[in-house]
Short mmCIF file of C-alpha atoms and ligand atoms in Angstrom, two decimals:
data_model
loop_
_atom_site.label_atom_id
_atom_site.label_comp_id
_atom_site.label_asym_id
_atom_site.label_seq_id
_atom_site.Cartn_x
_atom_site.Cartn_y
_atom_site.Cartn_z
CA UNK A 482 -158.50 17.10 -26.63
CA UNK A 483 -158.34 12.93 -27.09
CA UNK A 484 -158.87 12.17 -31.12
CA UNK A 485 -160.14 8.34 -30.84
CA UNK A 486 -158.21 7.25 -34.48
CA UNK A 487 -158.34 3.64 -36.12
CA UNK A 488 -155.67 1.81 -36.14
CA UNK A 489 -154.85 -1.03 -38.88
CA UNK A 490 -151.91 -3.04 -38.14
CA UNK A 491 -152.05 -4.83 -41.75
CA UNK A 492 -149.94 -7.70 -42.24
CA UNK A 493 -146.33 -8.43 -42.89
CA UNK A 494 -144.01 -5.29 -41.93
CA UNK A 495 -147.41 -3.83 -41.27
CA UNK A 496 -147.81 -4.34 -37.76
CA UNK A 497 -144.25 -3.41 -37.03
CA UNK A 498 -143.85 0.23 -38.97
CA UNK A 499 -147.64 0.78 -37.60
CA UNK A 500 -146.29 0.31 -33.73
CA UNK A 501 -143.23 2.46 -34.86
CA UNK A 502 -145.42 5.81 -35.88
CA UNK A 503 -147.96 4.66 -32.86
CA UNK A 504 -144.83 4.99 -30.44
CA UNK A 505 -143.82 8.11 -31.94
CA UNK A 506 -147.16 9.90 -32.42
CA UNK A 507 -147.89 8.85 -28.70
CA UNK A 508 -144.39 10.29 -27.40
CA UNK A 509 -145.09 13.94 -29.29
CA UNK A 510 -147.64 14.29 -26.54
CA UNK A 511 -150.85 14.50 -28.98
CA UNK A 512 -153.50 12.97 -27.08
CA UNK A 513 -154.88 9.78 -29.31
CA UNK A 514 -157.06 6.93 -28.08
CA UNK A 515 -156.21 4.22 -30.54
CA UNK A 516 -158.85 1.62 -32.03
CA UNK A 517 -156.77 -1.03 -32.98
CA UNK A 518 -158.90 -3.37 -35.58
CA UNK A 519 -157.39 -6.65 -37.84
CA UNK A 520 -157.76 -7.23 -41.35
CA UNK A 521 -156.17 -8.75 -43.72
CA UNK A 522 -155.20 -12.92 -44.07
CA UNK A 523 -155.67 -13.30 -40.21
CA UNK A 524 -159.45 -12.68 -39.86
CA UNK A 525 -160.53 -14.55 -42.89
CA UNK A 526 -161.03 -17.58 -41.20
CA UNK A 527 -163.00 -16.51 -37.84
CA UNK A 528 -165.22 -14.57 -39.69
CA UNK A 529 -164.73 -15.18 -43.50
CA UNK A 530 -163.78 -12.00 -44.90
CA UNK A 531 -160.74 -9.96 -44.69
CA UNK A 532 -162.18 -6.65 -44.49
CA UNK A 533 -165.19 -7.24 -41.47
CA UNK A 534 -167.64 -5.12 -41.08
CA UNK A 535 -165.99 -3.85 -37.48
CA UNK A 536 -163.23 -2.17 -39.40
CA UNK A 537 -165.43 -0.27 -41.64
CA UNK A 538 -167.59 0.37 -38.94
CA UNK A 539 -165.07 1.69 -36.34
CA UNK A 540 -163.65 4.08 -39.37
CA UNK A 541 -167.10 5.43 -40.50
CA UNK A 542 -167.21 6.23 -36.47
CA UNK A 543 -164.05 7.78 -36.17
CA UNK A 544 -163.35 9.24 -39.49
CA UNK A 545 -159.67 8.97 -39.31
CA UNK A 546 -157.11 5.75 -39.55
CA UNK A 547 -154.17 4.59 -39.56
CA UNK A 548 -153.30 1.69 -41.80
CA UNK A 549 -150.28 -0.86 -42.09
CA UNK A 550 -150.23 -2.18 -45.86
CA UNK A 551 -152.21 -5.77 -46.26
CA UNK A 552 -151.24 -8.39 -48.50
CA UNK A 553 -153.04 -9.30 -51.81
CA UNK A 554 -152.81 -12.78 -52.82
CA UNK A 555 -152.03 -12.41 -56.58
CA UNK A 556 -154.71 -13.87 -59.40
CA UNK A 557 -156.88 -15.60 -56.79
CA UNK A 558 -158.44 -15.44 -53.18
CA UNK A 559 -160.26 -12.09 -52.26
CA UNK A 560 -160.55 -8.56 -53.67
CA UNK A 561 -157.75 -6.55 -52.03
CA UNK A 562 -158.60 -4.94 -48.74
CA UNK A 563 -157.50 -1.70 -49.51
CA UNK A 564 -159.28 -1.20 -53.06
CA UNK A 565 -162.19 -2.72 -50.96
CA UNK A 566 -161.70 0.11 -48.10
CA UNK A 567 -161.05 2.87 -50.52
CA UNK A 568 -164.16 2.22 -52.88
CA UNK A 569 -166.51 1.24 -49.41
CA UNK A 570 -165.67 4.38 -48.05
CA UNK A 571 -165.46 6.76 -50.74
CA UNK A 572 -161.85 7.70 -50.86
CA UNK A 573 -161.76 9.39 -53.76
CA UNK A 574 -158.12 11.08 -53.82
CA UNK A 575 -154.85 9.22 -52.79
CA UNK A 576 -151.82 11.96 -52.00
CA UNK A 577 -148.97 10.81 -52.08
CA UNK A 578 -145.64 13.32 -51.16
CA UNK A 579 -142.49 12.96 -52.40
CA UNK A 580 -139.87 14.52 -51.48
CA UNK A 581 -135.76 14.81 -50.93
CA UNK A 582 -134.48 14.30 -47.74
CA UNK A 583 -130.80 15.18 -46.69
CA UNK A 584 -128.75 12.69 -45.58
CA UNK A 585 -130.32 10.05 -48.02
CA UNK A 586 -128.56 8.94 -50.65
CA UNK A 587 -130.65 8.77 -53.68
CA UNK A 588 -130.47 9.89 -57.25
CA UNK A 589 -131.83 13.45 -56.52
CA UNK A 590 -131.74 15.34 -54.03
CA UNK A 591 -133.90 18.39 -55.02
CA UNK A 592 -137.50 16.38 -55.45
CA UNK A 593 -140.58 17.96 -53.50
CA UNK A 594 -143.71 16.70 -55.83
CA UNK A 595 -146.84 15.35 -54.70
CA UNK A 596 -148.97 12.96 -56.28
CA UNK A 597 -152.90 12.66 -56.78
CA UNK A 598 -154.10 9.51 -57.70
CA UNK A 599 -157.62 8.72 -58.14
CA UNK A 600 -158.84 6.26 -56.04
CA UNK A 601 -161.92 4.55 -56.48
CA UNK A 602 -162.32 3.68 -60.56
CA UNK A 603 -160.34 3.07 -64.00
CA UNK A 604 -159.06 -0.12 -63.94
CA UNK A 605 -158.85 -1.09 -60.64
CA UNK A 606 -163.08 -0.75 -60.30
CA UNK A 607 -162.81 -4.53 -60.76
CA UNK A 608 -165.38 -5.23 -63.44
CA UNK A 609 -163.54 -7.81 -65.02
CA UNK A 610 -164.76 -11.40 -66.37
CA UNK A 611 -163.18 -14.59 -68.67
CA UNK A 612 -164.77 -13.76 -72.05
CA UNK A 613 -163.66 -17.44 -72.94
CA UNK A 614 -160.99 -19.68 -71.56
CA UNK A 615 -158.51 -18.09 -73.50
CA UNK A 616 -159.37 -14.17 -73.22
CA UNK A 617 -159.95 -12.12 -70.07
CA UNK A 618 -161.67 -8.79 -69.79
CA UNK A 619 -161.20 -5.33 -67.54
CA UNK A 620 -163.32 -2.83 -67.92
CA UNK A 621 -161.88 1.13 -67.42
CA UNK A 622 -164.12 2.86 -65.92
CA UNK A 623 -163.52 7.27 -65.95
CA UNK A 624 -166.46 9.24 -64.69
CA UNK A 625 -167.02 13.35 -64.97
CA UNK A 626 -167.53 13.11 -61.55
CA UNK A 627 -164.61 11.11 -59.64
CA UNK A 628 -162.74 12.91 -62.26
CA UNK A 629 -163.71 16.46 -61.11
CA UNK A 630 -163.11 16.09 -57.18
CA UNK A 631 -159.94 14.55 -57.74
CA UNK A 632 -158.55 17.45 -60.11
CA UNK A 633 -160.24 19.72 -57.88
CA UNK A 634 -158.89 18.55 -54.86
CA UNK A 635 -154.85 18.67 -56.61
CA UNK A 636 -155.67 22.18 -56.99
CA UNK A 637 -157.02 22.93 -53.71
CA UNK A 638 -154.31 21.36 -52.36
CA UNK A 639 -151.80 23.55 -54.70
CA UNK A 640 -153.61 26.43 -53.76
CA UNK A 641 -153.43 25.85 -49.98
CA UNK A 642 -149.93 24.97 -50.19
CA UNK A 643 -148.69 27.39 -52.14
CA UNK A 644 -147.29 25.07 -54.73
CA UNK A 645 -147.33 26.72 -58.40
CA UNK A 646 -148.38 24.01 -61.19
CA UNK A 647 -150.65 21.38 -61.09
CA UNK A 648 -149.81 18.77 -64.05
CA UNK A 649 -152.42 15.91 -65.29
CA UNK A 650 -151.19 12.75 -66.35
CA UNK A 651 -153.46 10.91 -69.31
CA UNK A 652 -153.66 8.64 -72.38
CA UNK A 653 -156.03 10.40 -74.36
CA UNK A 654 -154.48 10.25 -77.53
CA UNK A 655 -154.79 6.64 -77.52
CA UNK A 656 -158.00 5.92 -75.21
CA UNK A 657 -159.60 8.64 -76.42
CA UNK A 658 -162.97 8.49 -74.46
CA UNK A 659 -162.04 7.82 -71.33
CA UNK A 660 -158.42 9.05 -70.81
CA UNK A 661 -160.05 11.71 -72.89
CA UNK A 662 -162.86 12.14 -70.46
CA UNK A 663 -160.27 12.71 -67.54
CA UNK A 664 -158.47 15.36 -69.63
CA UNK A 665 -161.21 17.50 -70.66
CA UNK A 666 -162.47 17.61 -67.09
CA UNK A 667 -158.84 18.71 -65.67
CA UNK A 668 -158.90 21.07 -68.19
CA UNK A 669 -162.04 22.18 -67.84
CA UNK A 670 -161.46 22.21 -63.76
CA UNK A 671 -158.00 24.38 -64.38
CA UNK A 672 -159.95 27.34 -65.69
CA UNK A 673 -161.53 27.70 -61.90
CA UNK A 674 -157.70 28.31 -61.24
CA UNK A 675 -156.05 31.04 -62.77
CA UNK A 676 -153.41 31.41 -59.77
CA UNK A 677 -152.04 27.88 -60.74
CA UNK A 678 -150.42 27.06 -63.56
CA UNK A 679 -151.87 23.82 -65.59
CA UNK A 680 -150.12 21.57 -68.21
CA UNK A 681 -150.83 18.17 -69.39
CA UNK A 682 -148.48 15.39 -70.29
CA UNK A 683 -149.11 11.65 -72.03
CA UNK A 684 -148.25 8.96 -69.18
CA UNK A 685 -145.46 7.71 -71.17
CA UNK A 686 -143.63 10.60 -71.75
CA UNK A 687 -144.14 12.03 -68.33
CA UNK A 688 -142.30 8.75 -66.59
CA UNK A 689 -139.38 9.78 -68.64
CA UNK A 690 -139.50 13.53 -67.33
CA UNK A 691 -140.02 12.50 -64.14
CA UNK A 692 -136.67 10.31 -64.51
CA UNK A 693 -134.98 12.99 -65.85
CA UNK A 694 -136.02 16.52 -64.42
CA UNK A 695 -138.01 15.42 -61.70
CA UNK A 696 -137.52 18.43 -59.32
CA UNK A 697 -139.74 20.38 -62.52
CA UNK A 698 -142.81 19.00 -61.28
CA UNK A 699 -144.93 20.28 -58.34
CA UNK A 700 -148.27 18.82 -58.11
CA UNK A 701 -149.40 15.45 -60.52
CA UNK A 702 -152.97 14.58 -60.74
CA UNK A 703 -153.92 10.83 -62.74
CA UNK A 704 -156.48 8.23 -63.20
CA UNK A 705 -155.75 5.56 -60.83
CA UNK A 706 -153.82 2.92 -62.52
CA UNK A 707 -151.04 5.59 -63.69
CA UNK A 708 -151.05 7.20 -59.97
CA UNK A 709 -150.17 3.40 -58.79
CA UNK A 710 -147.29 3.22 -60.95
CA UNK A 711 -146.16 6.62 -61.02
CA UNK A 712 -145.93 7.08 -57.22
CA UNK A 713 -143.56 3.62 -57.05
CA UNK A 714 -141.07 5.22 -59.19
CA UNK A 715 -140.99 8.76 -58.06
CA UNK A 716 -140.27 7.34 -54.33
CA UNK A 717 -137.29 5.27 -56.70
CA UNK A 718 -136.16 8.67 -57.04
CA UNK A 719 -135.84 9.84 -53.55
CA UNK A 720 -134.61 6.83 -51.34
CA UNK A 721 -137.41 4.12 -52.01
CA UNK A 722 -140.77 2.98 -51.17
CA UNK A 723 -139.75 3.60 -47.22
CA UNK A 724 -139.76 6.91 -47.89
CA UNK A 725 -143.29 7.51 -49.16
CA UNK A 726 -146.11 8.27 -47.10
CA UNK A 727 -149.75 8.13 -48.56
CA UNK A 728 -153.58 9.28 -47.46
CA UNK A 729 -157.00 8.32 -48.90
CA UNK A 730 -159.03 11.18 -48.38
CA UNK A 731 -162.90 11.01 -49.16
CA UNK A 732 -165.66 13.80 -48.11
CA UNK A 733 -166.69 11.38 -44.34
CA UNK A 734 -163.01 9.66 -44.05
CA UNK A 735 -159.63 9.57 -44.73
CA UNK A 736 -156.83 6.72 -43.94
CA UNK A 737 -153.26 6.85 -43.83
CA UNK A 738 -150.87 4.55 -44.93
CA UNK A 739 -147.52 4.31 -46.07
CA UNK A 740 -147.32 3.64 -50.18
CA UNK A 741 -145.38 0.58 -49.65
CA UNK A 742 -147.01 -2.74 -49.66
CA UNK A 743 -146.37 -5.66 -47.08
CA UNK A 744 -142.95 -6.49 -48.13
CA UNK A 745 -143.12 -10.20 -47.08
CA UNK A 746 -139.40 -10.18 -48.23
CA UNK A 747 -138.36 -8.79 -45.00
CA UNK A 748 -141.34 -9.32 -42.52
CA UNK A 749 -140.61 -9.93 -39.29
CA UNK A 750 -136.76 -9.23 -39.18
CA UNK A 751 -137.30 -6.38 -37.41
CA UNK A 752 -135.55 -4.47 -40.51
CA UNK A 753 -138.49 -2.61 -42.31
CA UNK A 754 -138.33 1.61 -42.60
CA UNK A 755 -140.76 2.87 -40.19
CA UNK A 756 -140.48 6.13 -42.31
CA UNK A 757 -143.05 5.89 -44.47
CA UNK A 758 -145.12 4.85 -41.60
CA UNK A 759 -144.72 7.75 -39.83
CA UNK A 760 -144.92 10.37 -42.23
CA UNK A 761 -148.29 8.85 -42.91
CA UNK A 762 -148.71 9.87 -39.84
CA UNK A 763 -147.81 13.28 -39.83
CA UNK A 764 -150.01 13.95 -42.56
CA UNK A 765 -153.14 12.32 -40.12
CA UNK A 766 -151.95 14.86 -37.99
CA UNK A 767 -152.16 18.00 -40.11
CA UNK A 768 -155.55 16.14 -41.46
CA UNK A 769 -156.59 16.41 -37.46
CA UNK A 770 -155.13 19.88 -37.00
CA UNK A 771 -152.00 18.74 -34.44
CA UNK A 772 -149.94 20.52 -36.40
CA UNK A 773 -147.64 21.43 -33.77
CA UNK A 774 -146.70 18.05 -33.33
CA UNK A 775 -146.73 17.09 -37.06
CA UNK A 776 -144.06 19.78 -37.06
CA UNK A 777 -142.16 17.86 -34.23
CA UNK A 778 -142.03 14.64 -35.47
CA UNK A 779 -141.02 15.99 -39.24
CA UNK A 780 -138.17 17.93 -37.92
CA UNK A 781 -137.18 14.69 -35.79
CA UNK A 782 -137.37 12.43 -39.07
CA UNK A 783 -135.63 14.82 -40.96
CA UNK A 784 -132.67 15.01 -38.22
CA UNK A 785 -132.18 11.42 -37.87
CA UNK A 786 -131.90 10.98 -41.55
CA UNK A 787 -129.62 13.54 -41.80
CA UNK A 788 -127.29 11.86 -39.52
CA UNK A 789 -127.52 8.63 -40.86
CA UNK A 790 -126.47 6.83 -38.50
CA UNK A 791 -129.74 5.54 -37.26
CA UNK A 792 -131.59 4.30 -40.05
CA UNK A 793 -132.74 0.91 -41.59
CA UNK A 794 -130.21 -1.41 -44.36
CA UNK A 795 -132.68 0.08 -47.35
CA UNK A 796 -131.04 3.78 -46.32
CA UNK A 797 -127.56 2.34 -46.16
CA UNK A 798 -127.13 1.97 -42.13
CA UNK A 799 -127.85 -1.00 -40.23
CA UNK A 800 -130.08 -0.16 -37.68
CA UNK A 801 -133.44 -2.04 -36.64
CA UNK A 802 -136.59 -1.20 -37.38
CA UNK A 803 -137.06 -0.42 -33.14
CA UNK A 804 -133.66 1.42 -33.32
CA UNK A 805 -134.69 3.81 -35.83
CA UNK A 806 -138.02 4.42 -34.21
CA UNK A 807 -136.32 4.88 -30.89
CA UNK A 808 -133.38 7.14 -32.20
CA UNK A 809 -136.55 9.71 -34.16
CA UNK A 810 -138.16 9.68 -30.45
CA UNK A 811 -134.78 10.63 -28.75
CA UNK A 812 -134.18 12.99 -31.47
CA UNK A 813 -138.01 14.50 -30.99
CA UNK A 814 -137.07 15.11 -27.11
CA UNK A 815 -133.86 17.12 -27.87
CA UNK A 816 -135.62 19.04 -29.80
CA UNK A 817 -138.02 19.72 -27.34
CA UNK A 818 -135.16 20.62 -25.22
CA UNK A 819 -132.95 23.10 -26.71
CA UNK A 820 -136.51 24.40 -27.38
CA UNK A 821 -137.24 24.97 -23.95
CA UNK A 822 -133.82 26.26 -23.48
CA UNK A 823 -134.06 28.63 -26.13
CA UNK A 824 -137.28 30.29 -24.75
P1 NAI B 2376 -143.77 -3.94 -51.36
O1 NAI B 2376 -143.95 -2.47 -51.31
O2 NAI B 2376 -144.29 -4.70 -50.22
O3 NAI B 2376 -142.21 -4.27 -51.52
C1 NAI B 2376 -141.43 -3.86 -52.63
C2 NAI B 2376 -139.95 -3.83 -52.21
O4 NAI B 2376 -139.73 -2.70 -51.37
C3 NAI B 2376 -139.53 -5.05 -51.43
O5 NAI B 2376 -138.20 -5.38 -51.77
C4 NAI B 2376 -139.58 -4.60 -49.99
O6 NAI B 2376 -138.69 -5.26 -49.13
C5 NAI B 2376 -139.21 -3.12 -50.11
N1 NAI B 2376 -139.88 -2.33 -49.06
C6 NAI B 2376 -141.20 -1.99 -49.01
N2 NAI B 2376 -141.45 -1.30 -47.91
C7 NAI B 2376 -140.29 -1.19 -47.24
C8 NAI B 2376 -139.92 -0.60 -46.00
N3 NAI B 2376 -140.80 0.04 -45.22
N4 NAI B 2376 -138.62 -0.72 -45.60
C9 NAI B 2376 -137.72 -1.34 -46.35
N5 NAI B 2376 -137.99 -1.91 -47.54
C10 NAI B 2376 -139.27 -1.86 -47.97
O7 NAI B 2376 -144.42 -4.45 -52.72
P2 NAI B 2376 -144.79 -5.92 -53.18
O8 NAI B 2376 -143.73 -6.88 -52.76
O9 NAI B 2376 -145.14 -5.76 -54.59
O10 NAI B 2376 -146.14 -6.24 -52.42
C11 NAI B 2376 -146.24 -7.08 -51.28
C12 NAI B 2376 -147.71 -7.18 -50.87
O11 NAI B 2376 -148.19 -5.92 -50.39
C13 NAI B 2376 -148.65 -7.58 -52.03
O12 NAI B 2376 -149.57 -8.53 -51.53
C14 NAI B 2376 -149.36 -6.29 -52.39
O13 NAI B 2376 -150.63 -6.50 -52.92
C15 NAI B 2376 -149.42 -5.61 -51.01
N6 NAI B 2376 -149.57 -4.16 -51.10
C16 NAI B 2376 -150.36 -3.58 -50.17
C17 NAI B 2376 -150.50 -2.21 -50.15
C18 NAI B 2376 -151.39 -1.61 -49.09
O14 NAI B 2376 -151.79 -2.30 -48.18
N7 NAI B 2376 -151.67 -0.33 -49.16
C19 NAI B 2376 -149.81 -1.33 -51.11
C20 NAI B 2376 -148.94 -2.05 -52.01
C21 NAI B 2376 -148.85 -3.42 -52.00
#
């Protein structure tokens, strides 16, 4: 069966990590015809917006993208494209995996936690306005209802995975309606889920566990705002941001990306981690039930990292971002191989 999938290049290392899990995908022999749409600084000026209506339009038609990360001018110019995406098309939960790989050298090596952020409100619902010239004001925003499907879906996800405790990250003791809000609708939510065990922590205190003990945790589940932070630091504790995959799931659509933003630091030097990338694409294709080759292309990742010798200067080698894609693809054949072989 061909899945016709979206496919956002972004900007800056965007379109290069995008072509690397394109390459790969394509070479695990799933069958994908690619829509390949522009957003982002590029489009602004032929037809005045970042985010045209032909991207949302091609997603709401195929239900399933892939996404390179877009830049955000800082303080000015247009609402970011991807809070923009997320709230236009309902995607309510961000998952974000993180998780210990061998072979990378990193300040734990036992991590295996995923994090749910909610995606669409708190802070980021951008309701914000100059009260006077000298004060500005952002309005947090926590609903019962984006607050039950996100705890819901952390649990569901627990549940399906087989991963014992779901943990919700809050405020409430100081923002006592609405981090309060969030908290008595996780906990109201956990009692629908006996099988999983259910703790909450204060934000604060939970980014110094997670520093600390962070293979304790299995499942997280935060208002947006801590999710964004959060997730940057636990991938701090496995190897980086090219390391961390991402999906924004809704109840129509869901895109993948990798966590990481643009990273105009390094942009076309042909030196970004495609990782991240590609994971993101492994979850798509568990989302589209190509599990098979999801299965492929993990075991692939997971053998070139292990090696080492293959992978980008953030990881310690010196490989390009094309060498690293290439060497997962050669890896993903042997495999294939000595399966063959083997049967
Ligand atoms: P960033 O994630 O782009 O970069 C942070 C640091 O991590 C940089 O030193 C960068 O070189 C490194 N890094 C990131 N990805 C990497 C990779 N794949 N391989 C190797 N090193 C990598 O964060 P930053 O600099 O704060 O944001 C840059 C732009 O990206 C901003 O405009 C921001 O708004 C945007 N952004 C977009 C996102 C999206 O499209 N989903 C998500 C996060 C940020």
């Amino acid at each position: 069966m061909t899945h016709k999938i979206t496919l956002i290049p972004g900007d800056g290392i965007g379109p290069e990590v995008t072509l690397a899990a394109k390459r790969i995908i394509d070479a695990s022999g799933v069958e994908i015809e690619w829509d390949v749409v522009k957003a982002g600084a590029e489009v602004i000026e032929e037809y005045g917006t970042p985010l045209p209506d032909y991207v949302l339009e091609s997603i709401k038609k195929n239900k399933v993208a892939l996404k390179g990360p877009v830049t955000t001018p800082v303080g000015k110019g247009f609402r970011s494209v991807n809070v923009t995406l997320r709230q236009n098309l309902n995607l309510y939960s961000n998952v974000r995996p993180i998780k210990s790989y061998e072979g990378v050298e990193s300040r734990f090596d036992d991590v295996d936690l995923v994090i749910f952020r909610e995606n669409t409100e708190d802070l980021y619902a951008g309701i914000e306005h100059m009260v006077s010239e000298d004060i500005a004001e952002s309005v947090k925003i926590i609903s019962k209802k984006a607050s039950d499907r996100i705890v819901r879906a952390a649990f569901d996800y627990a549940r399906k995975n087989n991963r014992k405790k779901v943990t919700a990250v809050h405020k409430a003791n100081i923002m006592k309606m609405s981090d309060g809000l969030f908290l008595k609708c996780a906990r109201n939510i956990a009692e629908e889920y006996k099988d999983i065990e259910f703790e909450d922590v204060i934000v604060d205190a939970m980014s110094m566990k997670l520093v600390l003990n962070p293979e304790k945790y299995d499942v997280l589940v935060m208002p947006n705002l801590y999710g964004d932070i959060l997730s940057d630091m636990a991938s701090g504790l496995v190897g980086g941001l090219g390391l961390v995959p991402g999906a924004n799931i809704g109840d129509d659509a869901a895109v993948f990306e990798p966590a990481h933003g643009s990273a105009p630091d390094i942009a076309g030097k042909n030196m970004s981690n495609p990782v991240a990338a590609v994971l993101s694409g492994i979850m798509m294709l568990n989302h589209i039930g190509e599990f098979e080759a999801a299965l492929k292309i993990e075991k692939a990742v997971a053998d070139v990292l292990k090696e080492g010798k293959n992978v980008t200067a953030d990881l310690g080698g010196n490989a390009s971002t094309v060498e690293f894609t290439e060497a997962i693809i050669k890896a993903m054949k042997k495999n294939s191989t000595n399966l063959k072989v083997c049967l």
